[in-house]
Amino acid sequence: MKILKWIGYALLTILLLATAFYIKAYVSTENRLSKKYNYTLQPFEVKTDSAIVAEGHRILKTKGCKSCHGEDLAGKVWLDDAMLGRIVTPNLTKGKGGLPKDYSTHDWLRSLKHGLKRDSTPLRIMPSHEISHLGEEDMNALIAYLSQLQPVDHELPETSLGVLAYVLTDLDQILLIPADSIDHSRPLTKGVSREVSVKFGEYLSANCSGCHRKNMKGGPPLAPGFPVVADISSTGNPGKWSEEQFINTLKTGTTPEGKKLKAEEMPWIAFKNYNETEMKALYLFLKSM
Ligand code: HEC
Ligand code: HEC
């Protein structure tokens, strides 16, 4: 009987420690989420015409916005999990349940470049740390496209984070607050030249570094249940591929070795919208790493 009693005490202690840890994770994450950020919103005027809008749409597709905000960009319940919680992406149109009618260029820039809401608190999950690397022209095209979206009525529930989202955020295992990895005083990059060069490839690789890391050598999975992120630098498989094989992989999601990449884990569905110049530049850049 004595042993049972001690086991009981041990279990109780574990339970108390786990609860204490959860409370700490909850309080610290909620504090971070209510923090108001300092940022410099640069003056920005959007030029628009039909070619710019079409280019903005292409850029939007390469960035995978639709996989989160829905095919029509009217938002969706992106994740609904007992442990992680319910993550909802907003309706980006100005229909019912969508963005306010007076959502301006500056509001777009605050979300896309700084990862912040109107009240200067951070957006959750929204990968602004990658989008913020867009150069002036590309950001202009993206906002030109977004500003002319046809209104779609779609009302959505609120996001509510689950126990595991708090714990993993506190342990630094998921990137809940991309605003923390953004330099908020850096202006948009000027004069990006769109040519087959290592430099342009490096610019585009902001779309890859979130998962494959800055050095493109990959690393541990991004979240529990996801695969190890592959090395795509010159020391990984792409280092052995021809330019054509690399381009084919991005277009079809199947590697020369015959591996089928799952779009939810490796978003090739978005990357197949890159044009030839972009794919060639990315290849050059990866080879140089
Ligand atoms: C990984 C999923 C994901 C991707 C990819 C993504 N978003 Fe988001 N986005 C979100 C989530 C989740 C929110 C809501 C954040 C919150 O509620 O705190 C959000 C919020 C936003 C907002 C803020 C709207 C507001 O209420 O002010 C804008 C604007 C936005 N996203 C635009 C985009 C655009 C444009 C792209 C592509 C360039 C994009 N998002 C890509 C998940 C994503
Ligand atoms: C959301 C995370 C994510 C992003 C963003 C991402 N990747 Fe990946 N990528 C992965 C994962 C995970 C794997 C490994 C998949 C597997 O093993 O099934 C992978 C595998 C690959 C492979 C196959 C490597 C091999 O050895 O077979 C290539 C090529 C690749 N990625 C290129 C890119 C490029 C180029 C970009 C940017 C334009 C990019 N990835 C962006 C997650 C990502």
CSV table of C-alpha atoms and ligand atoms in Angstrom, one decimal:
chain,number,residue,atom,x,y,z
A,1,MET,CA,0.0,0.0,0.0
A,2,LYS,CA,2.9,2.3,0.8
A,3,ILE,CA,4.2,2.0,-2.7
A,4,LEU,CA,0.9,2.9,-4.2
A,5,LYS,CA,0.8,6.0,-2.0
A,6,TRP,CA,4.2,7.0,-3.3
A,7,ILE,CA,3.2,6.4,-6.9
A,8,GLY,CA,0.2,8.6,-6.2
A,9,TYR,CA,2.5,11.4,-4.9
A,10,ALA,CA,4.8,11.1,-7.8
A,11,LEU,CA,1.9,11.3,-10.3
A,12,LEU,CA,0.5,14.3,-8.5
A,13,THR,CA,3.9,16.0,-8.5
A,14,ILE,CA,4.2,15.5,-12.3
A,15,LEU,CA,0.7,16.8,-12.8
A,16,LEU,CA,1.4,19.9,-10.8
A,17,LEU,CA,4.7,20.5,-12.6
A,18,ALA,CA,3.0,20.1,-16.0
A,19,THR,CA,0.3,22.5,-15.0
A,20,ALA,CA,2.8,25.1,-13.7
A,21,PHE,CA,4.7,24.8,-17.0
A,22,TYR,CA,1.6,25.3,-19.0
A,23,ILE,CA,0.6,28.4,-17.0
A,24,LYS,CA,4.0,29.8,-17.5
A,25,ALA,CA,3.9,29.1,-21.3
A,26,TYR,CA,0.4,30.6,-21.5
A,27,VAL,CA,1.2,33.8,-19.6
A,28,SER,CA,4.4,34.4,-21.5
A,29,THR,CA,2.9,33.8,-24.9
A,30,GLU,CA,-0.2,36.0,-24.2
A,31,ASN,CA,2.2,38.7,-23.0
A,32,ARG,CA,4.1,38.5,-26.3
A,33,LEU,CA,0.8,38.6,-28.3
A,34,SER,CA,-0.3,41.7,-26.6
A,35,LYS,CA,3.0,43.5,-27.0
A,36,LYS,CA,2.8,46.7,-29.2
A,37,TYR,CA,5.7,46.8,-31.6
A,38,ASN,CA,7.6,49.9,-32.8
A,39,TYR,CA,7.9,50.0,-36.5
A,40,THR,CA,8.5,52.5,-39.3
A,41,LEU,CA,5.8,52.5,-41.9
A,42,GLN,CA,7.6,53.8,-45.0
A,43,PRO,CA,5.7,56.1,-47.4
A,44,PHE,CA,4.5,53.9,-50.2
A,45,GLU,CA,2.2,54.7,-53.1
A,46,VAL,CA,0.9,51.8,-55.2
A,47,LYS,CA,1.0,52.2,-59.0
A,48,THR,CA,-1.4,50.0,-60.8
A,49,ASP,CA,-2.5,48.8,-64.3
A,50,SER,CA,-3.7,45.5,-65.6
A,51,ALA,CA,-0.1,44.1,-66.2
A,52,ILE,CA,0.9,45.0,-62.6
A,53,VAL,CA,-2.3,43.4,-61.2
A,54,ALA,CA,-1.5,40.2,-63.3
A,55,GLU,CA,2.0,40.1,-62.0
A,56,GLY,CA,0.8,40.6,-58.4
A,57,HIS,CA,-1.5,37.6,-58.8
A,58,ARG,CA,1.5,35.5,-60.0
A,59,ILE,CA,3.6,36.6,-57.1
A,60,LEU,CA,0.8,35.8,-54.7
A,61,LYS,CA,0.6,32.3,-56.1
A,62,THR,CA,4.4,31.8,-55.6
A,63,LYS,CA,4.0,32.8,-52.0
A,64,GLY,CA,1.4,30.2,-51.3
A,65,CYS,CA,-1.2,32.7,-49.9
A,66,LYS,CA,-4.0,30.6,-51.2
A,67,SER,CA,-3.0,27.5,-49.4
A,68,CYS,CA,-3.8,29.3,-46.2
A,69,HIS,CA,-6.3,32.0,-47.1
A,70,GLY,CA,-8.3,29.8,-49.5
A,71,GLU,CA,-8.6,29.6,-53.3
A,72,ASP,CA,-10.7,32.8,-53.4
A,73,LEU,CA,-8.7,34.4,-50.5
A,74,ALA,CA,-11.9,34.7,-48.5
A,75,GLY,CA,-10.3,32.9,-45.5
A,76,LYS,CA,-10.9,29.6,-43.9
A,77,VAL,CA,-10.5,27.5,-40.7
A,78,TRP,CA,-6.9,26.6,-41.6
A,79,LEU,CA,-6.3,24.2,-38.7
A,80,ASP,CA,-8.7,22.7,-36.2
A,81,ASP,CA,-6.9,20.5,-33.7
A,82,ALA,CA,-7.8,19.5,-30.2
A,83,MET,CA,-4.3,20.2,-29.0
A,84,LEU,CA,-3.0,23.0,-31.3
A,85,GLY,CA,-6.3,24.9,-31.3
A,86,ARG,CA,-8.3,26.5,-34.1
A,87,ILE,CA,-6.3,28.8,-36.4
A,88,VAL,CA,-8.4,30.9,-38.7
A,89,THR,CA,-7.1,32.9,-41.7
A,90,PRO,CA,-8.9,36.1,-42.4
A,91,ASN,CA,-11.1,36.9,-45.4
A,92,LEU,CA,-8.8,39.2,-47.4
A,93,THR,CA,-11.6,40.6,-49.6
A,94,LYS,CA,-13.8,43.5,-48.5
A,95,GLY,CA,-17.0,41.4,-48.5
A,96,LYS,CA,-19.0,40.6,-45.3
A,97,GLY,CA,-16.6,39.2,-42.7
A,98,GLY,CA,-13.6,40.5,-44.6
A,99,LEU,CA,-11.2,43.4,-44.2
A,100,PRO,CA,-12.6,46.9,-43.4
A,101,LYS,CA,-13.7,49.0,-46.4
A,102,ASP,CA,-11.0,51.5,-45.6
A,103,TYR,CA,-8.1,49.0,-45.5
A,104,SER,CA,-5.4,51.0,-47.2
A,105,THR,CA,-2.0,50.5,-48.7
A,106,HIS,CA,-0.5,51.2,-45.3
A,107,ASP,CA,-2.6,48.5,-43.7
A,108,TRP,CA,-1.5,46.0,-46.3
A,109,LEU,CA,2.1,47.0,-45.7
A,110,ARG,CA,1.8,46.8,-42.0
A,111,SER,CA,0.5,43.2,-42.3
A,112,LEU,CA,2.7,42.0,-45.1
A,113,LYS,CA,6.0,43.7,-44.3
A,114,HIS,CA,5.7,44.0,-40.5
A,115,GLY,CA,3.4,41.1,-39.5
A,116,LEU,CA,1.3,43.5,-37.3
A,117,LYS,CA,-2.3,44.3,-36.8
A,118,ARG,CA,-3.7,47.9,-36.9
A,119,ASP,CA,-3.2,48.1,-33.1
A,120,SER,CA,0.5,47.2,-33.5
A,121,THR,CA,0.2,43.8,-31.9
A,122,PRO,CA,1.6,40.8,-33.9
A,123,LEU,CA,-0.3,38.6,-36.3
A,124,ARG,CA,-0.1,34.9,-35.5
A,125,ILE,CA,1.3,32.3,-37.9
A,126,MET,CA,1.0,34.7,-40.9
A,127,PRO,CA,4.5,34.3,-42.5
A,128,SER,CA,5.3,38.0,-42.9
A,129,HIS,CA,9.0,37.4,-42.1
A,130,GLU,CA,9.2,35.9,-45.6
A,131,ILE,CA,6.9,38.3,-47.4
A,132,SER,CA,8.7,41.3,-45.9
A,133,HIS,CA,11.7,40.5,-48.1
A,134,LEU,CA,9.8,41.4,-51.3
A,135,GLY,CA,11.4,44.3,-53.2
A,136,GLU,CA,9.5,47.5,-53.8
A,137,GLU,CA,8.2,46.5,-57.2
A,138,ASP,CA,7.0,43.1,-56.2
A,139,MET,CA,5.3,44.5,-53.1
A,140,ASN,CA,3.6,47.1,-55.3
A,141,ALA,CA,2.3,44.4,-57.6
A,142,LEU,CA,1.1,42.2,-54.7
A,143,ILE,CA,-0.8,45.1,-53.1
A,144,ALA,CA,-2.2,46.2,-56.4
A,145,TYR,CA,-3.6,42.8,-56.9
A,146,LEU,CA,-5.0,42.5,-53.3
A,147,SER,CA,-6.6,45.9,-53.4
A,148,GLN,CA,-8.8,45.0,-56.4
A,149,LEU,CA,-10.1,41.6,-55.1
A,150,GLN,CA,-13.8,41.1,-55.7
A,151,PRO,CA,-15.7,41.2,-52.4
A,152,VAL,CA,-16.7,37.7,-51.1
A,153,ASP,CA,-19.0,37.4,-48.2
A,154,HIS,CA,-17.5,34.9,-45.7
A,155,GLU,CA,-17.8,35.2,-42.0
A,156,LEU,CA,-15.4,33.2,-39.9
A,157,PRO,CA,-15.0,32.2,-36.3
A,158,GLU,CA,-12.1,33.6,-34.2
A,159,THR,CA,-8.7,31.9,-33.8
A,160,SER,CA,-8.3,30.2,-30.4
A,161,LEU,CA,-5.0,28.7,-29.5
A,162,GLY,CA,-4.8,25.2,-27.9
A,163,VAL,CA,-2.6,24.0,-25.0
A,164,LEU,CA,0.0,22.6,-27.4
A,165,ALA,CA,0.3,25.9,-29.3
A,166,TYR,CA,1.3,27.7,-26.1
A,167,VAL,CA,3.7,25.1,-25.0
A,168,LEU,CA,5.4,24.7,-28.4
A,169,THR,CA,5.7,28.5,-28.7
A,170,ASP,CA,7.3,28.7,-25.3
A,171,LEU,CA,9.7,26.0,-26.2
A,172,ASP,CA,10.5,27.8,-29.5
A,173,GLN,CA,9.3,24.8,-31.6
A,174,ILE,CA,6.8,26.7,-33.7
A,175,LEU,CA,6.9,30.2,-35.2
A,176,LEU,CA,3.7,31.7,-33.8
A,177,ILE,CA,4.9,35.3,-33.9
A,178,PRO,CA,6.8,36.0,-37.2
A,179,ALA,CA,7.0,39.7,-36.2
A,180,ASP,CA,9.7,38.7,-33.8
A,181,SER,CA,12.0,37.8,-36.7
A,182,ILE,CA,11.5,41.0,-38.7
A,183,ASP,CA,13.8,44.0,-38.7
A,184,HIS,CA,11.0,46.7,-38.4
A,185,SER,CA,13.2,49.6,-39.4
A,186,ARG,CA,14.5,48.1,-42.7
A,187,PRO,CA,12.9,49.7,-45.7
A,188,LEU,CA,11.8,47.6,-48.7
A,189,THR,CA,14.6,46.5,-51.0
A,190,LYS,CA,14.9,48.8,-54.0
A,191,GLY,CA,15.8,47.9,-57.6
A,192,VAL,CA,15.9,44.1,-57.6
A,193,SER,CA,17.1,43.0,-61.0
A,194,ARG,CA,15.1,40.1,-62.4
A,195,GLU,CA,17.8,38.1,-64.1
A,196,VAL,CA,19.4,34.7,-63.9
A,197,SER,CA,21.9,35.6,-61.2
A,198,VAL,CA,22.9,34.2,-57.8
A,199,LYS,CA,21.8,37.6,-56.3
A,200,PHE,CA,18.3,37.3,-57.7
A,201,GLY,CA,18.2,33.6,-56.6
A,202,GLU,CA,19.2,34.7,-53.1
A,203,TYR,CA,16.4,37.3,-53.1
A,204,LEU,CA,13.8,34.6,-54.0
A,205,SER,CA,15.2,32.1,-51.5
A,206,ALA,CA,13.4,34.1,-48.7
A,207,ASN,CA,10.6,31.7,-49.8
A,208,CYS,CA,12.7,28.7,-48.9
A,209,SER,CA,14.8,29.8,-45.9
A,210,GLY,CA,11.8,29.6,-43.4
A,211,CYS,CA,12.0,25.9,-43.8
A,212,HIS,CA,15.4,25.1,-45.4
A,213,ARG,CA,17.2,27.6,-43.1
A,214,LYS,CA,19.4,30.5,-44.2
A,215,ASN,CA,22.2,28.2,-45.4
A,216,MET,CA,19.7,26.0,-47.3
A,217,LYS,CA,21.1,22.9,-45.5
A,218,GLY,CA,17.7,22.0,-43.9
A,219,GLY,CA,17.4,20.6,-40.5
A,220,PRO,CA,15.0,19.1,-37.9
A,221,PRO,CA,11.2,19.0,-38.7
A,222,LEU,CA,9.4,22.3,-38.4
A,223,ALA,CA,6.6,20.9,-36.3
A,224,PRO,CA,5.9,17.5,-34.7
A,225,GLY,CA,4.7,15.1,-37.4
A,226,PHE,CA,6.5,16.8,-40.3
A,227,PRO,CA,9.5,15.3,-42.2
A,228,VAL,CA,13.1,16.3,-41.7
A,229,VAL,CA,13.8,19.4,-44.0
A,230,ALA,CA,16.1,18.3,-46.8
A,231,ASP,CA,19.5,19.8,-47.6
A,232,ILE,CA,19.0,21.7,-50.9
A,233,SER,CA,22.4,23.4,-51.0
A,234,SER,CA,25.2,22.1,-53.3
A,235,THR,CA,25.9,19.3,-50.7
A,236,GLY,CA,22.3,18.0,-51.0
A,237,ASN,CA,20.4,16.2,-53.8
A,238,PRO,CA,19.8,19.4,-55.9
A,239,GLY,CA,23.6,19.8,-56.0
A,240,LYS,CA,23.7,16.7,-58.3
A,241,TRP,CA,20.7,17.7,-60.5
A,242,SER,CA,20.9,19.5,-63.8
A,243,GLU,CA,19.1,22.8,-64.1
A,244,GLU,CA,16.3,21.0,-66.1
A,245,GLN,CA,15.9,18.4,-63.3
A,246,PHE,CA,15.6,21.1,-60.7
A,247,ILE,CA,13.0,23.0,-62.7
A,248,ASN,CA,11.1,19.8,-63.3
A,249,THR,CA,11.0,19.1,-59.5
A,250,LEU,CA,9.5,22.5,-58.8
A,251,LYS,CA,7.0,22.1,-61.6
A,252,THR,CA,5.8,18.5,-60.8
A,253,GLY,CA,6.7,17.9,-57.1
A,254,THR,CA,8.6,14.8,-58.1
A,255,THR,CA,12.4,14.6,-57.7
A,256,PRO,CA,14.7,12.9,-60.2
A,257,GLU,CA,15.1,10.2,-57.6
A,258,GLY,CA,11.4,9.6,-57.9
A,259,LYS,CA,10.4,11.0,-54.5
A,260,LYS,CA,6.9,12.6,-54.5
A,261,LEU,CA,6.9,15.8,-52.4
A,262,LYS,CA,3.7,16.4,-50.4
A,263,ALA,CA,2.4,19.9,-51.1
A,264,GLU,CA,1.5,20.4,-47.5
A,265,GLU,CA,5.1,19.7,-46.4
A,266,MET,CA,7.0,21.2,-49.3
A,267,PRO,CA,4.8,23.8,-51.1
A,268,TRP,CA,5.8,23.0,-54.7
A,269,ILE,CA,2.2,23.8,-55.8
A,270,ALA,CA,3.1,27.5,-55.1
A,271,PHE,CA,6.6,27.3,-56.6
A,272,LYS,CA,5.5,26.0,-59.9
A,273,ASN,CA,4.3,29.5,-60.6
A,274,TYR,CA,7.8,30.8,-60.7
A,275,ASN,CA,8.9,31.8,-64.3
A,276,GLU,CA,11.9,30.4,-66.1
A,277,THR,CA,14.2,33.3,-65.0
A,278,GLU,CA,13.2,32.8,-61.3
A,279,MET,CA,13.7,29.0,-61.4
A,280,LYS,CA,17.1,29.3,-63.1
A,281,ALA,CA,18.2,32.0,-60.6
A,282,LEU,CA,17.1,29.8,-57.7
A,283,TYR,CA,19.1,26.9,-59.1
A,284,LEU,CA,22.2,29.1,-59.5
A,285,PHE,CA,21.9,30.3,-55.9
A,286,LEU,CA,21.4,26.8,-54.4
A,287,LYS,CA,24.5,25.6,-56.4
A,288,SER,CA,26.5,28.4,-54.9
A,289,MET,CA,25.7,27.5,-51.4
B,1,HEC,C1,0.9,29.7,-43.3
B,1,HEC,C2,-0.4,30.3,-43.6
B,1,HEC,C3,-0.4,31.6,-44.2
B,1,HEC,C4,0.1,32.1,-45.4
B,1,HEC,C5,1.0,31.3,-46.3
B,1,HEC,C6,-0.3,33.4,-45.5
B,1,HEC,N1,-1.1,33.8,-44.5
B,1,HEC,FE1,-1.9,35.7,-44.2
B,1,HEC,N2,-2.5,35.1,-42.4
B,1,HEC,C7,-2.5,33.9,-41.9
B,1,HEC,C8,-3.1,33.9,-40.6
B,1,HEC,C9,-3.3,32.6,-39.6
B,1,HEC,C10,-3.6,35.2,-40.3
B,1,HEC,C11,-4.4,35.7,-39.1
B,1,HEC,C12,-3.4,36.2,-38.0
B,1,HEC,C13,-4.1,36.4,-36.7
B,1,HEC,O1,-5.3,36.3,-36.6
B,1,HEC,O2,-3.4,36.8,-35.8
B,1,HEC,C14,-3.2,36.0,-41.5
B,1,HEC,C15,-3.4,37.3,-41.6
B,1,HEC,C16,-3.2,38.0,-42.8
B,1,HEC,C17,-3.5,39.4,-43.0
B,1,HEC,C18,-4.0,40.4,-41.9
B,1,HEC,C19,-5.4,40.8,-42.2
B,1,HEC,C20,-5.9,41.8,-41.1
B,1,HEC,O3,-6.8,41.3,-40.4
B,1,HEC,O4,-5.3,42.9,-41.0
B,1,HEC,C21,-3.2,39.7,-44.3
B,1,HEC,C22,-3.3,41.1,-45.0
B,1,HEC,C23,-2.7,38.5,-44.9
B,1,HEC,N3,-2.7,37.5,-44.0
B,1,HEC,C24,-2.3,38.4,-46.2
B,1,HEC,C25,-1.6,37.4,-46.7
B,1,HEC,C26,-1.0,37.3,-48.1
B,1,HEC,C27,-1.1,38.4,-49.1
B,1,HEC,C28,-0.3,36.2,-48.2
B,1,HEC,C29,0.6,35.7,-49.3
B,1,HEC,C30,1.6,36.7,-49.7
B,1,HEC,C31,-0.5,35.4,-46.9
B,1,HEC,N4,-1.3,36.2,-46.1
B,1,HEC,C32,0.0,34.2,-46.6
B,1,HEC,C33,-1.9,32.8,-42.4
B,1,HEC,C34,-1.2,32.8,-43.6
B,2,HEC,C1,7.0,24.8,-45.6
B,2,HEC,C2,8.3,24.4,-45.6
B,2,HEC,C3,9.1,24.4,-46.9
B,2,HEC,C4,9.4,25.5,-47.7
B,2,HEC,C5,8.8,26.9,-47.6
B,2,HEC,C6,10.2,25.0,-48.8
B,2,HEC,N1,10.5,23.7,-48.6
B,2,HEC,FE1,11.6,22.5,-49.8
B,2,HEC,N2,11.2,20.9,-48.6
B,2,HEC,C7,10.6,21.0,-47.4
B,2,HEC,C8,10.6,19.6,-46.8
B,2,HEC,C9,10.0,19.3,-45.4
B,2,HEC,C10,11.3,18.8,-47.6
B,2,HEC,C11,11.6,17.3,-47.5
B,2,HEC,C12,10.4,16.6,-48.0
B,2,HEC,C13,10.5,15.1,-47.8
B,2,HEC,O1,11.5,14.6,-47.3
B,2,HEC,O2,9.5,14.5,-48.2
B,2,HEC,C14,11.7,19.6,-48.8
B,2,HEC,C15,12.3,19.1,-49.9
B,2,HEC,C16,12.7,19.9,-51.0
B,2,HEC,C17,13.4,19.4,-52.2
B,2,HEC,C18,13.7,18.0,-52.5
B,2,HEC,C19,15.1,17.6,-51.9
B,2,HEC,C20,15.4,16.2,-52.1
B,2,HEC,O3,16.5,15.9,-51.6
B,2,HEC,O4,14.7,15.4,-52.7
B,2,HEC,C21,13.7,20.5,-53.0
B,2,HEC,C22,14.3,20.5,-54.3
B,2,HEC,C23,13.2,21.7,-52.3
B,2,HEC,N3,12.6,21.3,-51.1
B,2,HEC,C24,13.3,23.0,-52.8
B,2,HEC,C25,12.7,24.1,-52.2
B,2,HEC,C26,12.8,25.4,-52.7
B,2,HEC,C27,13.6,25.8,-53.9
B,2,HEC,C28,12.1,26.2,-51.9
B,2,HEC,C29,11.9,27.7,-52.0
B,2,HEC,C30,11.5,28.2,-53.3
B,2,HEC,C31,11.6,25.4,-50.8
B,2,HEC,N4,12.0,24.1,-51.0
B,2,HEC,C32,10.7,25.8,-49.8
B,2,HEC,C33,9.9,22.0,-46.9
B,2,HEC,C34,9.9,23.3,-47.4
